[in-house]
Short mmCIF file of C-alpha atoms in Angstrom, two decimals:
data_model
loop_
_atom_site.label_atom_id
_atom_site.label_comp_id
_atom_site.label_asym_id
_atom_site.label_seq_id
_atom_site.Cartn_x
_atom_site.Cartn_y
_atom_site.Cartn_z
CA MET A 1281 0.08 0.06 -0.07
CA ARG A 1282 2.88 2.29 0.77
CA LYS A 1283 4.40 1.67 -2.65
CA PHE A 1284 1.10 2.33 -4.18
CA ASN A 1285 0.69 5.61 -2.52
CA LYS A 1286 4.37 6.85 -3.46
CA LEU A 1287 3.47 5.77 -7.17
CA LEU A 1288 0.19 8.00 -6.98
CA LEU A 1289 2.53 10.92 -5.54
CA LEU A 1290 5.07 10.58 -8.24
CA ILE A 1291 2.21 10.51 -10.91
CA PHE A 1292 0.77 13.65 -9.32
CA ILE A 1293 3.97 15.43 -9.22
CA PHE A 1294 4.60 14.47 -12.86
CA SER A 1295 1.23 15.74 -13.81
CA VAL A 1296 1.60 19.02 -12.11
CA PHE A 1297 4.93 19.76 -13.66
CA SER A 1298 3.67 18.63 -17.21
CA VAL A 1299 0.92 21.19 -16.81
CA GLN A 1300 3.11 24.06 -15.68
CA THR A 1301 5.49 23.16 -18.64
CA ALA A 1302 2.57 23.09 -21.22
CA PHE A 1303 1.19 26.59 -19.88
CA ALA A 1304 4.34 28.14 -18.58
CA LYS A 1305 4.76 31.82 -18.75
CA THR A 1306 7.95 33.60 -18.21
CA VAL A 1307 7.58 36.27 -15.38
CA TYR A 1308 10.44 38.45 -14.30
CA TYR A 1309 10.46 40.06 -10.82
CA ASP A 1310 12.48 42.87 -11.86
CA THR A 1311 10.01 44.18 -14.54
CA TYR A 1312 6.90 44.69 -12.53
CA ASN A 1313 5.50 48.30 -13.07
CA HIS A 1314 8.38 49.02 -15.41
CA TRP A 1315 7.40 51.13 -18.36
CA ALA A 1316 8.33 48.38 -20.93
CA GLU A 1317 6.56 45.53 -18.55
CA SER A 1318 4.13 44.70 -21.59
CA ASP A 1319 6.60 44.99 -24.14
CA ILE A 1320 8.93 42.61 -22.31
CA ASP A 1321 6.22 40.17 -21.65
CA PHE A 1322 5.11 40.29 -25.45
CA ALA A 1323 8.95 39.83 -26.66
CA SER A 1324 9.48 36.99 -24.07
CA ASN A 1325 5.93 34.93 -24.11
CA THR A 1326 4.32 35.95 -27.49
CA LEU A 1327 7.31 36.24 -29.74
CA LYS A 1328 9.59 34.04 -27.51
CA VAL A 1329 12.60 35.89 -28.87
CA PHE A 1330 13.97 37.07 -25.51
CA LYS A 1331 15.04 35.19 -22.48
CA GLY A 1332 15.80 36.33 -19.11
CA TYR A 1333 18.49 35.31 -16.66
CA GLY A 1334 18.65 32.08 -14.43
CA ASP A 1335 17.83 34.14 -11.31
CA PHE A 1336 14.27 35.02 -12.94
CA THR A 1337 15.45 38.50 -13.74
CA PHE A 1338 15.25 40.52 -17.15
CA LYS A 1339 17.67 43.12 -16.10
CA PRO A 1340 15.55 45.87 -18.19
CA GLU A 1341 18.23 48.51 -17.88
CA ASN A 1342 21.32 46.68 -19.03
CA ASN A 1343 22.66 47.36 -22.44
CA ILE A 1344 21.97 44.80 -25.16
CA THR A 1345 24.95 43.70 -27.43
CA ARG A 1346 25.23 43.55 -31.12
CA ALA A 1347 25.08 40.00 -31.28
CA GLU A 1348 22.03 39.72 -28.70
CA PHE A 1349 20.10 42.44 -30.68
CA ILE A 1350 20.73 40.81 -33.99
CA THR A 1351 19.58 37.57 -32.56
CA ILE A 1352 16.32 38.74 -31.29
CA LEU A 1353 15.75 40.77 -34.52
CA SER A 1354 16.59 37.73 -36.54
CA LYS A 1355 14.18 35.36 -34.68
CA THR A 1356 11.54 38.01 -35.25
CA GLY A 1357 12.32 38.02 -39.07
CA TYR A 1358 12.16 34.08 -39.07
CA ARG A 1359 8.73 34.31 -37.24
CA GLN A 1360 7.32 36.71 -39.83
CA ASN A 1361 8.76 34.87 -42.77
CA GLN A 1362 10.96 37.95 -43.72
CA MET A 1363 14.32 36.29 -43.64
CA ASN A 1364 15.83 32.99 -43.97
CA GLU A 1365 18.25 31.13 -41.58
CA VAL A 1366 21.39 30.27 -43.42
CA TYR A 1367 24.23 28.46 -42.39
CA ARG A 1368 27.10 29.42 -44.89
CA SER A 1369 28.35 33.00 -45.69
CA ASP A 1370 31.17 35.02 -47.15
CA MET A 1371 31.01 37.43 -43.92
CA ASN A 1372 34.66 37.99 -43.24
CA TYR A 1373 35.10 39.49 -39.73
CA ALA A 1374 38.06 38.47 -37.90
CA ASP A 1375 36.38 38.13 -34.71
CA MET A 1376 33.42 35.95 -35.88
CA SER A 1377 33.35 32.34 -36.51
CA SER A 1378 31.12 29.16 -36.09
CA SER A 1379 32.18 29.02 -32.49
CA HIS A 1380 30.31 32.12 -31.47
CA TRP A 1381 26.96 31.37 -30.10
CA SER A 1382 25.34 34.03 -32.45
CA TYR A 1383 27.11 33.24 -35.58
CA THR A 1384 24.07 31.74 -37.39
CA PHE A 1385 21.92 34.72 -36.49
CA VAL A 1386 24.66 37.11 -37.66
CA ILE A 1387 25.44 35.47 -40.87
CA SER A 1388 21.71 35.19 -41.80
CA MET A 1389 21.30 38.85 -41.02
CA TYR A 1390 24.35 39.64 -43.05
CA GLU A 1391 22.96 37.65 -46.06
CA HIS A 1392 19.62 39.21 -45.84
CA PHE A 1393 21.15 42.62 -46.25
CA LYS A 1394 22.49 41.44 -49.52
CA GLY A 1395 18.98 42.21 -50.80
CA ASN A 1396 18.93 45.87 -49.52
CA GLY A 1397 19.84 48.15 -52.28
CA ASP A 1398 20.51 51.06 -50.02
CA TYR A 1399 23.07 49.98 -47.70
CA SER A 1400 24.82 46.67 -46.68
CA PHE A 1401 25.58 44.98 -43.18
CA LYS A 1402 29.14 46.33 -43.51
CA ASP A 1403 27.94 49.93 -43.89
CA ILE A 1404 26.30 49.53 -40.32
CA PHE A 1405 29.34 47.57 -38.97
CA PRO A 1406 32.42 48.64 -41.02
CA GLY A 1407 35.92 47.42 -40.51
CA ASN A 1408 37.67 44.06 -39.87
CA ASN A 1409 36.06 43.25 -36.64
CA PHE A 1410 32.21 42.84 -35.86
CA TYR A 1411 32.66 43.09 -32.02
CA PRO A 1412 29.78 41.01 -31.26
CA ASP A 1413 29.73 41.72 -27.45
CA LYS A 1414 29.91 45.51 -27.75
CA ALA A 1415 26.81 47.30 -27.00
CA VAL A 1416 24.60 48.16 -30.01
CA THR A 1417 23.75 51.99 -30.50
CA ARG A 1418 20.38 53.49 -31.29
CA GLU A 1419 21.59 54.32 -34.53
CA GLU A 1420 22.96 50.72 -35.39
CA ALA A 1421 19.74 49.30 -34.30
CA ALA A 1422 17.61 51.62 -36.45
CA ALA A 1423 19.84 50.69 -39.46
CA LEU A 1424 19.21 47.14 -38.75
CA ILE A 1425 15.35 47.32 -38.32
CA ALA A 1426 14.95 49.81 -41.15
CA VAL A 1427 15.46 46.72 -43.77
CA PHE A 1428 12.33 45.02 -42.24
CA CYS A 1429 10.24 48.16 -42.03
CA SER A 1430 9.73 49.81 -45.57
CA ASP A 1431 6.35 51.48 -45.25
CA SER A 1432 4.96 54.43 -43.23
CA ILE A 1433 1.46 56.01 -43.53
CA TYR A 1434 2.79 59.35 -42.73
CA ASP A 1435 5.61 61.55 -44.55
CA ASN A 1436 6.38 64.04 -41.83
CA PRO A 1437 9.77 65.80 -41.95
CA LEU A 1438 12.17 64.61 -39.38
CA ASN A 1439 12.06 66.65 -36.31
CA LEU A 1440 15.00 65.10 -34.41
CA THR A 1441 17.48 68.04 -34.23
CA ASP A 1442 20.53 65.87 -33.85
CA VAL A 1443 20.08 63.75 -37.17
CA SER A 1444 21.20 65.78 -40.08
CA THR A 1445 20.43 65.12 -43.81
CA ASN A 1446 24.21 64.10 -44.14
CA ASN A 1447 23.41 61.24 -41.95
CA LYS A 1448 23.92 57.95 -43.93
CA PHE A 1449 20.65 56.51 -42.45
CA TYR A 1450 18.76 59.75 -42.64
CA ASP A 1451 15.77 58.34 -44.64
CA GLU A 1452 15.67 55.16 -42.75
CA ILE A 1453 15.46 57.20 -39.38
CA LYS A 1454 12.85 59.42 -40.98
CA ARG A 1455 10.67 56.50 -42.12
CA LEU A 1456 10.95 54.72 -38.66
CA SER A 1457 10.05 57.85 -36.81
CA ASN A 1458 7.01 58.44 -38.95
CA ALA A 1459 5.97 54.79 -38.48
CA GLY A 1460 6.27 55.26 -34.85
CA ILE A 1461 9.04 52.54 -34.36
CA ILE A 1462 11.75 54.81 -33.01
CA VAL A 1463 10.96 57.61 -30.67
CA GLY A 1464 13.12 60.60 -29.94
CA TYR A 1465 13.80 62.13 -26.38
CA THR A 1466 11.64 64.93 -24.79
CA ASN A 1467 13.96 67.48 -26.57
CA ASN A 1468 13.72 66.13 -29.86
CA THR A 1469 17.04 64.64 -30.03
CA PHE A 1470 17.82 61.13 -31.24
CA ARG A 1471 21.16 60.41 -29.52
CA GLY A 1472 22.12 57.67 -32.03
CA SER A 1473 25.38 57.03 -30.34
CA ASN A 1474 23.69 56.08 -27.19
CA ASN A 1475 23.51 52.45 -26.35
CA ILE A 1476 20.04 50.88 -26.06
CA THR A 1477 18.70 48.87 -23.17
CA ARG A 1478 17.21 45.41 -23.00
CA ALA A 1479 14.03 47.15 -22.14
CA GLU A 1480 14.13 49.40 -25.13
CA SER A 1481 15.13 46.63 -27.42
CA ALA A 1482 12.02 44.50 -26.34
CA ALA A 1483 9.76 47.69 -27.08
CA LEU A 1484 11.41 48.05 -30.57
CA ILE A 1485 10.83 44.40 -31.49
CA LYS A 1486 7.12 44.52 -30.51
CA ARG A 1487 6.91 47.41 -32.85
CA VAL A 1488 8.77 45.76 -35.68
CA TYR A 1489 6.68 42.78 -35.51
CA LEU A 1490 3.60 44.78 -35.71
CA ASP A 1491 5.04 46.84 -38.41
CA ILE A 1492 5.94 43.78 -40.52
CA LYS A 1493 2.42 42.29 -39.68
CA THR A 1494 0.67 45.43 -41.02
CA SER A 1495 2.72 45.51 -44.09
CA ASP A 1496 1.33 42.15 -45.42
CA ALA A 1497 -1.25 43.49 -47.99
CA SER A 1498 -2.77 40.03 -48.29
CA LYS A 1499 -4.26 40.41 -44.82
CA TYR A 1500 -6.42 43.49 -45.53
CA LEU A 1501 -9.30 44.36 -47.92
CA THR A 1502 -9.85 40.86 -48.75
CA LYS A 1503 -13.75 40.46 -48.44
CA LEU A 1504 -16.79 42.42 -47.77
CA GLU A 1505 -18.07 42.36 -44.20
CA PHE A 1506 -21.97 42.28 -43.00
CA MET A 1507 -23.77 43.57 -40.08
CA PRO A 1508 -25.13 40.82 -37.85
CA VAL A 1509 -28.84 40.28 -37.98
CA LYS A 1510 -30.53 38.43 -35.20
CA GLY A 1511 -31.41 34.66 -36.11
CA GLU A 1512 -29.25 34.64 -39.03
CA ASP A 1513 -27.27 31.69 -37.66
CA MET A 1514 -30.32 29.48 -37.10
CA TYR A 1515 -31.92 27.04 -39.79
CA SER A 1516 -35.18 28.56 -40.67
CA TYR A 1517 -38.40 27.30 -42.12
CA PHE A 1518 -38.43 30.41 -44.44
CA GLY A 1519 -42.07 31.26 -43.94
CA THR A 1520 -44.55 30.94 -41.08
CA TYR A 1521 -45.71 27.37 -40.12
CA ASN A 1522 -48.14 25.93 -37.83
CA LEU A 1523 -46.14 22.97 -36.58
CA ASN A 1524 -49.29 21.04 -35.95
CA THR A 1525 -50.58 21.55 -39.55
CA THR A 1526 -52.43 18.86 -41.28
CA ASN A 1527 -51.34 19.79 -44.89
CA ALA A 1528 -49.25 16.80 -46.08
CA ASN A 1529 -46.84 18.84 -48.09
CA ASP A 1530 -46.07 21.27 -44.93
CA LYS A 1531 -45.60 18.18 -42.78
CA LYS A 1532 -43.18 16.82 -45.11
CA PHE A 1533 -41.24 20.18 -45.33
CA ILE A 1534 -41.22 20.44 -41.59
CA LYS A 1535 -39.75 16.98 -40.98
CA ALA A 1536 -37.32 17.19 -43.66
CA LYS A 1537 -35.93 20.39 -42.47
CA ASP A 1538 -35.75 19.29 -38.53
CA THR A 1539 -34.02 16.17 -39.89
CA LEU A 1540 -31.49 17.96 -41.84
CA GLU A 1541 -30.96 20.50 -38.81
CA TYR A 1542 -30.62 17.93 -36.24
CA VAL A 1543 -28.19 15.75 -38.18
CA SER A 1544 -26.21 18.90 -39.22
CA PHE A 1545 -25.59 19.77 -35.40
CA GLY A 1546 -24.32 16.31 -34.63
CA GLY A 1547 -27.32 14.60 -34.02
CA TYR A 1548 -27.50 10.71 -34.47
CA ILE A 1549 -30.77 9.07 -35.50
CA PHE A 1550 -31.16 5.72 -33.44
CA PRO A 1551 -33.04 2.85 -35.47
CA GLU A 1552 -35.87 2.81 -33.12
CA ASP A 1553 -36.28 6.62 -33.62
CA SER A 1554 -36.30 6.73 -37.32
CA HIS A 1555 -39.93 7.11 -37.65
CA LEU A 1556 -39.48 10.50 -36.10
CA TYR A 1557 -37.26 11.77 -39.00
CA ASP A 1558 -36.91 11.70 -42.72
CA LEU A 1559 -34.02 9.63 -43.67
CA ASN A 1560 -34.23 10.84 -47.27
CA ALA A 1561 -34.61 14.59 -46.43
CA VAL A 1562 -32.89 16.02 -49.56
CA GLU A 1563 -34.81 13.79 -51.85
CA THR A 1564 -38.04 14.94 -50.13
CA MET A 1565 -37.11 18.56 -50.60
CA ALA A 1566 -36.39 17.91 -54.34
CA ALA A 1567 -39.80 16.08 -54.59
CA LEU A 1568 -41.61 19.04 -53.26
CA ARG A 1569 -39.69 21.47 -55.53
CA LEU A 1570 -40.86 19.35 -58.54
CA GLY A 1571 -44.34 19.17 -57.42
CA GLY A 1572 -44.95 22.84 -57.22
CA TYR A 1573 -44.55 23.60 -53.58
CA TYR A 1574 -44.81 27.19 -52.67
CA ASN A 1575 -41.84 27.40 -50.38
CA VAL A 1576 -39.34 27.50 -53.13
CA ALA A 1577 -36.84 29.23 -51.04
CA GLY A 1578 -37.02 26.78 -48.22
CA THR A 1579 -36.82 23.62 -50.40
CA ASN A 1580 -33.99 25.10 -52.65
CA PHE A 1581 -32.07 26.48 -49.65
CA TYR A 1582 -31.75 23.01 -47.99
CA MET A 1583 -31.06 21.10 -51.49
CA MET A 1584 -28.05 23.80 -52.17
CA THR A 1585 -26.70 23.44 -48.43
CA PHE A 1586 -27.14 19.60 -48.24
CA GLY A 1587 -27.49 18.19 -51.62
CA GLY A 1588 -24.57 16.90 -53.75
CA TYR A 1589 -25.68 19.03 -56.84
CA THR A 1590 -23.47 20.67 -59.36
CA ASP A 1591 -22.66 24.49 -59.38
CA SER A 1592 -24.90 24.75 -62.66
CA GLU A 1593 -27.88 23.16 -60.80
CA LYS A 1594 -27.31 25.11 -57.64
CA ALA A 1595 -27.10 28.29 -59.91
CA GLN A 1596 -30.68 27.38 -61.21
CA PHE A 1597 -31.99 26.72 -57.81
CA ALA A 1598 -30.62 30.13 -56.89
CA ASN A 1599 -32.33 31.93 -59.47
CA GLU A 1600 -35.62 30.17 -58.44
CA ILE A 1601 -35.14 31.44 -54.89
CA LEU A 1602 -34.72 35.02 -56.04
CA ILE A 1603 -37.96 34.79 -57.91
CA ASN A 1604 -39.61 33.27 -55.01
CA ILE A 1605 -38.44 36.29 -52.77
CA MET A 1606 -39.86 38.69 -55.15
CA ALA A 1607 -43.24 37.00 -55.11
CA ARG A 1608 -43.59 36.77 -51.35
CA ASN A 1609 -43.94 39.18 -48.42
CA ASP A 1610 -43.55 36.89 -45.41
CA PHE A 1611 -39.78 36.45 -45.11
CA LYS A 1612 -37.83 37.70 -42.02
CA ASP A 1613 -34.70 39.63 -42.27
CA SER A 1614 -32.74 36.64 -40.67
CA GLU A 1615 -34.10 34.45 -43.35
CA LEU A 1616 -33.11 36.71 -46.19
CA MET A 1617 -29.63 37.00 -44.89
CA GLN A 1618 -29.35 33.31 -45.09
CA LEU A 1619 -30.98 33.22 -48.58
CA PHE A 1620 -28.65 35.94 -50.03
CA THR A 1621 -25.44 34.60 -48.49
CA THR A 1622 -26.19 31.31 -50.39
CA VAL A 1623 -27.37 32.56 -53.61
CA SER A 1624 -24.54 35.15 -53.88
CA LYS A 1625 -22.01 32.12 -54.25
CA TYR A 1626 -23.35 31.34 -57.52
CA ASP A 1627 -23.93 32.77 -61.08
CA VAL A 1628 -27.32 34.41 -60.94
CA LYS A 1629 -29.20 36.98 -63.22
CA GLU A 1630 -28.72 40.43 -62.39
CA THR A 1631 -32.28 41.44 -62.75
CA LEU A 1632 -33.36 38.67 -60.29
CA TYR A 1633 -30.85 39.51 -57.83
CA MET A 1634 -31.24 43.32 -57.84
CA GLY A 1635 -35.07 42.70 -57.80
CA ALA A 1636 -34.88 40.49 -54.82
CA LEU A 1637 -32.65 42.78 -52.87
CA GLU A 1638 -34.95 45.81 -53.72
CA LYS A 1639 -37.98 43.64 -52.49
CA TRP A 1640 -36.06 42.88 -49.29
CA TYR A 1641 -35.51 46.55 -48.94
CA SER A 1642 -39.19 47.15 -49.28
CA LEU A 1643 -39.92 44.82 -46.48
CA THR A 1644 -37.36 45.84 -43.88
CA ALA A 1645 -37.14 48.58 -41.30
CA ASN A 1646 -34.02 47.26 -39.81
CA ASP A 1647 -30.92 49.52 -40.46
CA ASN A 1648 -28.46 46.48 -39.99
CA ALA A 1649 -30.59 44.81 -42.92
CA LYS A 1650 -30.66 47.98 -44.95
CA ALA A 1651 -26.86 48.07 -44.74
CA ASN A 1652 -26.25 44.51 -45.71
CA ILE A 1653 -28.62 45.13 -48.80
CA LEU A 1654 -26.23 47.87 -49.74
CA PHE A 1655 -23.29 45.58 -49.08
CA PHE A 1656 -24.84 42.51 -51.11
CA ARG A 1657 -25.34 45.02 -54.09
CA TYR A 1658 -21.45 45.62 -53.78
CA ALA A 1659 -21.01 41.86 -53.48
CA TYR A 1660 -22.87 41.12 -57.00
CA TYR A 1661 -20.82 43.40 -59.08
CA ILE A 1662 -17.48 42.41 -57.38
CA LYS A 1663 -18.17 38.77 -58.10
CA ASN A 1664 -19.08 39.47 -61.71
CA ASN A 1665 -16.00 42.06 -61.86
CA ASN A 1666 -18.24 44.85 -63.17
CA LYS A 1667 -15.97 47.58 -62.13
CA GLU A 1668 -17.87 50.42 -63.97
CA MET A 1669 -21.26 49.69 -62.25
CA LEU A 1670 -19.31 49.73 -58.73
CA LYS A 1671 -17.74 53.15 -59.83
CA THR A 1672 -21.10 54.36 -60.25
CA LEU A 1673 -22.59 53.02 -56.96
CA ILE A 1674 -19.64 53.75 -54.62
CA TYR A 1675 -19.24 57.38 -56.05
CA ASP A 1676 -22.87 57.96 -55.43
CA ASP A 1677 -22.36 56.56 -51.90
CA LEU A 1678 -19.20 58.89 -51.25
CA LYS A 1679 -21.42 61.89 -52.39
CA LYS A 1680 -23.53 61.28 -49.13
CA ALA A 1681 -20.44 62.32 -47.18
CA ASN A 1682 -20.93 59.54 -44.33
CA ASP A 1683 -24.42 60.45 -43.56
CA ILE A 1684 -25.72 56.98 -42.74
CA PRO A 1685 -29.62 57.58 -42.90
CA SER A 1686 -29.06 58.90 -46.49
CA LEU A 1687 -26.66 55.85 -47.38
CA LEU A 1688 -29.34 53.63 -46.22
CA ASP A 1689 -31.85 55.50 -48.44
CA ILE A 1690 -30.76 53.06 -51.21
CA HIS A 1691 -31.43 54.31 -54.77
CA TRP A 1692 -32.23 51.68 -57.31
CA GLY A 1693 -32.23 51.66 -61.05
CA PHE A 1694 -28.69 52.95 -61.60
CA THR A 1695 -26.66 51.78 -64.76
CA ALA A 1696 -22.92 51.85 -65.38
CA GLY A 1697 -21.86 55.23 -66.35
CA SER A 1698 -25.35 56.87 -65.51
CA THR A 1699 -23.75 59.56 -63.36
CA PRO A 1700 -20.65 61.45 -63.91
CA VAL A 1701 -17.72 60.00 -61.81
CA ASP A 1702 -14.76 61.90 -60.80
CA PHE A 1703 -12.91 60.29 -57.61
CA ARG A 1704 -10.45 63.36 -57.42
CA ASN A 1705 -13.43 65.69 -56.53
CA TYR A 1706 -13.18 66.16 -52.75
CA SER A 1707 -15.76 68.95 -52.73
CA PHE A 1708 -18.20 66.80 -50.73
CA GLY A 1709 -17.51 65.27 -47.20
CA LYS A 1710 -15.91 66.58 -43.90
CA TYR A 1711 -12.37 65.63 -43.79
CA SER A 1712 -9.85 65.57 -40.89
CA PHE A 1713 -6.91 66.51 -43.45
CA SER A 1714 -6.73 69.60 -45.64
CA LEU A 1715 -6.24 68.21 -49.15
CA TYR A 1716 -4.04 69.78 -51.69
CA LYS A 1717 -3.90 68.49 -55.42
CA ASP A 1718 -0.87 67.99 -57.44
CA THR A 1719 1.55 69.41 -54.98
CA THR A 1720 4.33 68.21 -52.84
CA LEU A 1721 5.32 69.17 -49.23
CA TYR A 1722 8.33 70.97 -50.65
CA ARG A 1723 6.39 73.10 -53.09
CA TYR A 1724 3.55 73.69 -50.50
CA SER A 1725 6.11 74.75 -47.91
CA LEU A 1726 7.33 77.51 -50.29
CA ASN A 1727 3.96 79.20 -50.39
CA PRO A 1728 1.82 77.73 -47.70
CA LEU A 1729 -1.97 78.40 -47.71
CA VAL A 1730 -1.96 77.69 -43.95
CA THR A 1731 0.85 77.82 -41.43
CA ILE A 1732 1.60 74.27 -39.99
CA ASN A 1733 2.24 75.60 -36.47
CA TYR A 1734 1.35 72.34 -34.46
CA ASN A 1735 2.60 68.78 -34.69
CA ALA A 1736 0.37 67.99 -37.74
CA LYS A 1737 0.46 64.66 -39.59
CA ILE A 1738 1.45 65.04 -43.21
CA VAL A 1739 1.06 62.63 -46.01
CA GLU A 1740 2.20 62.73 -49.61
CA LEU A 1741 0.52 60.73 -52.30
CA VAL A 1742 1.85 60.83 -55.91
CA ASN A 1743 -0.93 63.60 -56.68
CA LEU A 1744 -2.05 64.62 -53.42
CA LEU A 1745 -0.71 66.28 -50.21
CA LEU A 1746 -2.61 65.79 -46.93
CA VAL A 1747 -2.17 68.04 -43.92
CA GLU A 1748 -3.84 67.13 -40.61
CA LYS A 1749 -6.37 69.70 -39.47
CA ALA A 1750 -5.75 71.34 -35.97
CA GLU A 1751 -9.54 70.97 -35.27
CA LYS A 1752 -11.13 67.81 -36.48
CA PRO A 1753 -14.78 67.83 -37.98
CA SER A 1754 -17.61 66.79 -35.42
CA THR A 1755 -18.71 62.97 -35.33
CA ALA A 1756 -21.74 63.63 -33.35
CA SER A 1757 -23.93 62.69 -36.43
CA LEU A 1758 -22.63 59.17 -36.22
CA THR A 1759 -23.09 58.52 -32.49
CA ASP A 1760 -26.23 56.09 -33.17
CA TYR A 1761 -24.53 54.59 -36.24
CA GLN A 1762 -20.92 53.56 -35.06
CA SER A 1763 -21.30 49.69 -35.85
CA ILE A 1764 -22.77 50.34 -39.21
CA PHE A 1765 -20.16 53.09 -40.01
CA SER A 1766 -17.36 50.86 -39.25
CA LYS A 1767 -18.77 48.20 -41.47
CA TYR A 1768 -19.36 50.49 -44.11
CA SER A 1769 -16.02 52.03 -44.06
CA ALA A 1770 -14.24 48.79 -44.41
CA ASN A 1771 -16.60 47.68 -47.38
CA ARG A 1772 -16.22 50.99 -48.83
CA LEU A 1773 -12.45 50.89 -48.77
CA TYR A 1774 -12.52 47.25 -50.17
CA VAL A 1775 -14.46 48.59 -53.23
CA LEU A 1776 -12.41 51.48 -53.89
CA ASN A 1777 -9.36 49.37 -53.76
CA PHE A 1778 -10.90 46.82 -55.91
CA ILE A 1779 -11.75 49.33 -58.70
CA GLY A 1780 -8.12 50.72 -58.41
CA GLU A 1781 -9.01 54.00 -56.80
CA LYS A 1782 -6.05 53.97 -54.39
CA GLU A 1783 -5.71 57.62 -53.80
CA ARG A 1784 -9.47 57.86 -52.99
CA ALA A 1785 -9.26 54.83 -50.77
CA PHE A 1786 -6.45 56.18 -48.81
CA VAL A 1787 -8.16 59.71 -48.21
CA GLU A 1788 -11.34 58.06 -47.10
CA GLY A 1789 -9.49 55.43 -45.05
CA ILE A 1790 -7.37 57.90 -43.17
CA ASN A 1791 -10.52 59.93 -42.46
CA ASP A 1792 -12.52 56.98 -41.34
CA TYR A 1793 -9.57 56.00 -39.07
CA GLU A 1794 -9.62 59.41 -37.43
CA ILE A 1795 -13.64 59.07 -37.13
CA ILE A 1796 -13.49 55.59 -35.66
CA LYS A 1797 -10.98 56.73 -32.99
CA THR A 1798 -13.65 58.89 -31.62
CA PHE A 1799 -16.17 55.78 -31.04
CA ALA A 1800 -16.58 53.93 -27.80
CA ALA A 1801 -15.58 50.59 -29.45
CA TYR A 1802 -12.09 52.06 -30.04
CA LYS A 1803 -11.30 52.19 -26.17
CA THR A 1804 -11.81 48.34 -26.02
CA ASN A 1805 -10.50 47.35 -29.44
CA LYS A 1806 -7.65 49.79 -29.71
CA SER A 1807 -5.10 47.44 -31.03
CA LEU A 1808 -7.17 45.66 -33.36
CA ILE A 1809 -8.51 48.81 -34.99
CA ASP A 1810 -4.98 50.35 -35.15
CA ASP A 1811 -3.70 47.42 -36.88
CA THR A 1812 -6.37 47.01 -39.37
CA TYR A 1813 -6.34 50.65 -40.36
CA THR A 1814 -2.65 50.76 -40.33
CA GLY A 1815 -2.67 47.63 -42.66
CA ILE A 1816 -5.33 49.16 -45.03
CA LEU A 1817 -3.62 52.46 -45.36
CA LYS A 1818 -0.24 50.86 -46.19
CA LYS A 1819 -1.91 48.80 -48.71
CA VAL A 1820 -3.54 51.42 -50.64
CA LYS A 1821 -0.70 53.87 -50.28
CA GLU A 1822 1.47 51.54 -52.32
#
């Protein structure tokens, strides 16, 4: 019995340590309440590029060496698929060989810099020796991370007083400053020769990681987003049914629908209960359809969802659903959301699709549903690559200048080119930036229309200069429409990017970003919203 108890104790101890290992989080007792506590936590536990010391300290104010900084930067680059780990190189520093613990990381960085057309690794660390254990400076760190951070939304002049235009890394420091990756001291100095601490390195690495992440254009403006409509995630009867009906066809439809729903949620039909279910539910729906059953939307939806039909057959079913929508007045918003989500996947006739959308619009009083009708209209022309029609629709929406009730007052009957379109017409709308066409910051500074006497954000596009206004326009009219505006913003930017109007997409995007920063949701989702709009703006600024 004593041996058995010992065995149980060993098993318990092993289990505890296994759980601790699986869910272990590195915590340093000397970073509590430190200004970089969250950055150090992110670099250590999320990125896992930093390690502390054996005594559970991080030593945040210690300097970081060249070898250490390149190691954590390389690991970040590997994680983001920005650089490859290599094992051979022609790097020829006399004090670096494969015996040094950081050698692989250093040569990987050295080789990565061969693809950088502006400067090489040797330009950062000249001479015959690398001095891996020498503390890295702020300027060296900036030059290293700049190769990973090629984009910046803003184009402000560099206001770091000790970085002259003759500095060999001036452009890189300017770009990193505009991207918020490097920050000067309170007296607007950079102090490039100063060493950086481990805490500062952790903060830098987090910013580099997020900058790389938001520079991946494939992650942004990839699809339309829709407003939630209560009940859309539930299988519907697509009509009002008396579950105690005596109508034979209604009873067949209800039983078939309930069976498909039950099985789809993991239900198992026991042989003794088979009489309660329709074991051939899809075939029953098909027979009802062929027999002229009135609920075409219901039968066809379940045939498309659960039947093994071809895309061509499903397209035919979808067109029939659209005809059925136009003929009926008993559909709920949630049911129409399900129907349009399904039929939008297939090639359907434009007249039927738009006619059914217009019918839905005539039935609903729900603003979320009206917004989705607007978005489904975009979706149809995107799927069919009808950019001319999209230009007509999106330009008409832009003229409504973010007035949500006006946007939800949807106009029908547009044809491609039916209204004049000029996406460089900024005469409508309330913008947080002043816009100056066909000029540059340099030309503007020679004869400014207004004096830039505050820390304004500046953007230079190819044909447009944006200067942040000291006083932002009021967003009070959007207070009751914050969710709809956020979705509309994302979809409008998607459409503008899709039709190639990147300049207009940038202007609207940067303005929308300033508007959304005033919303209550921004306080609780700041990181996500910042990342999303930073990524969008980088994508359309290309």
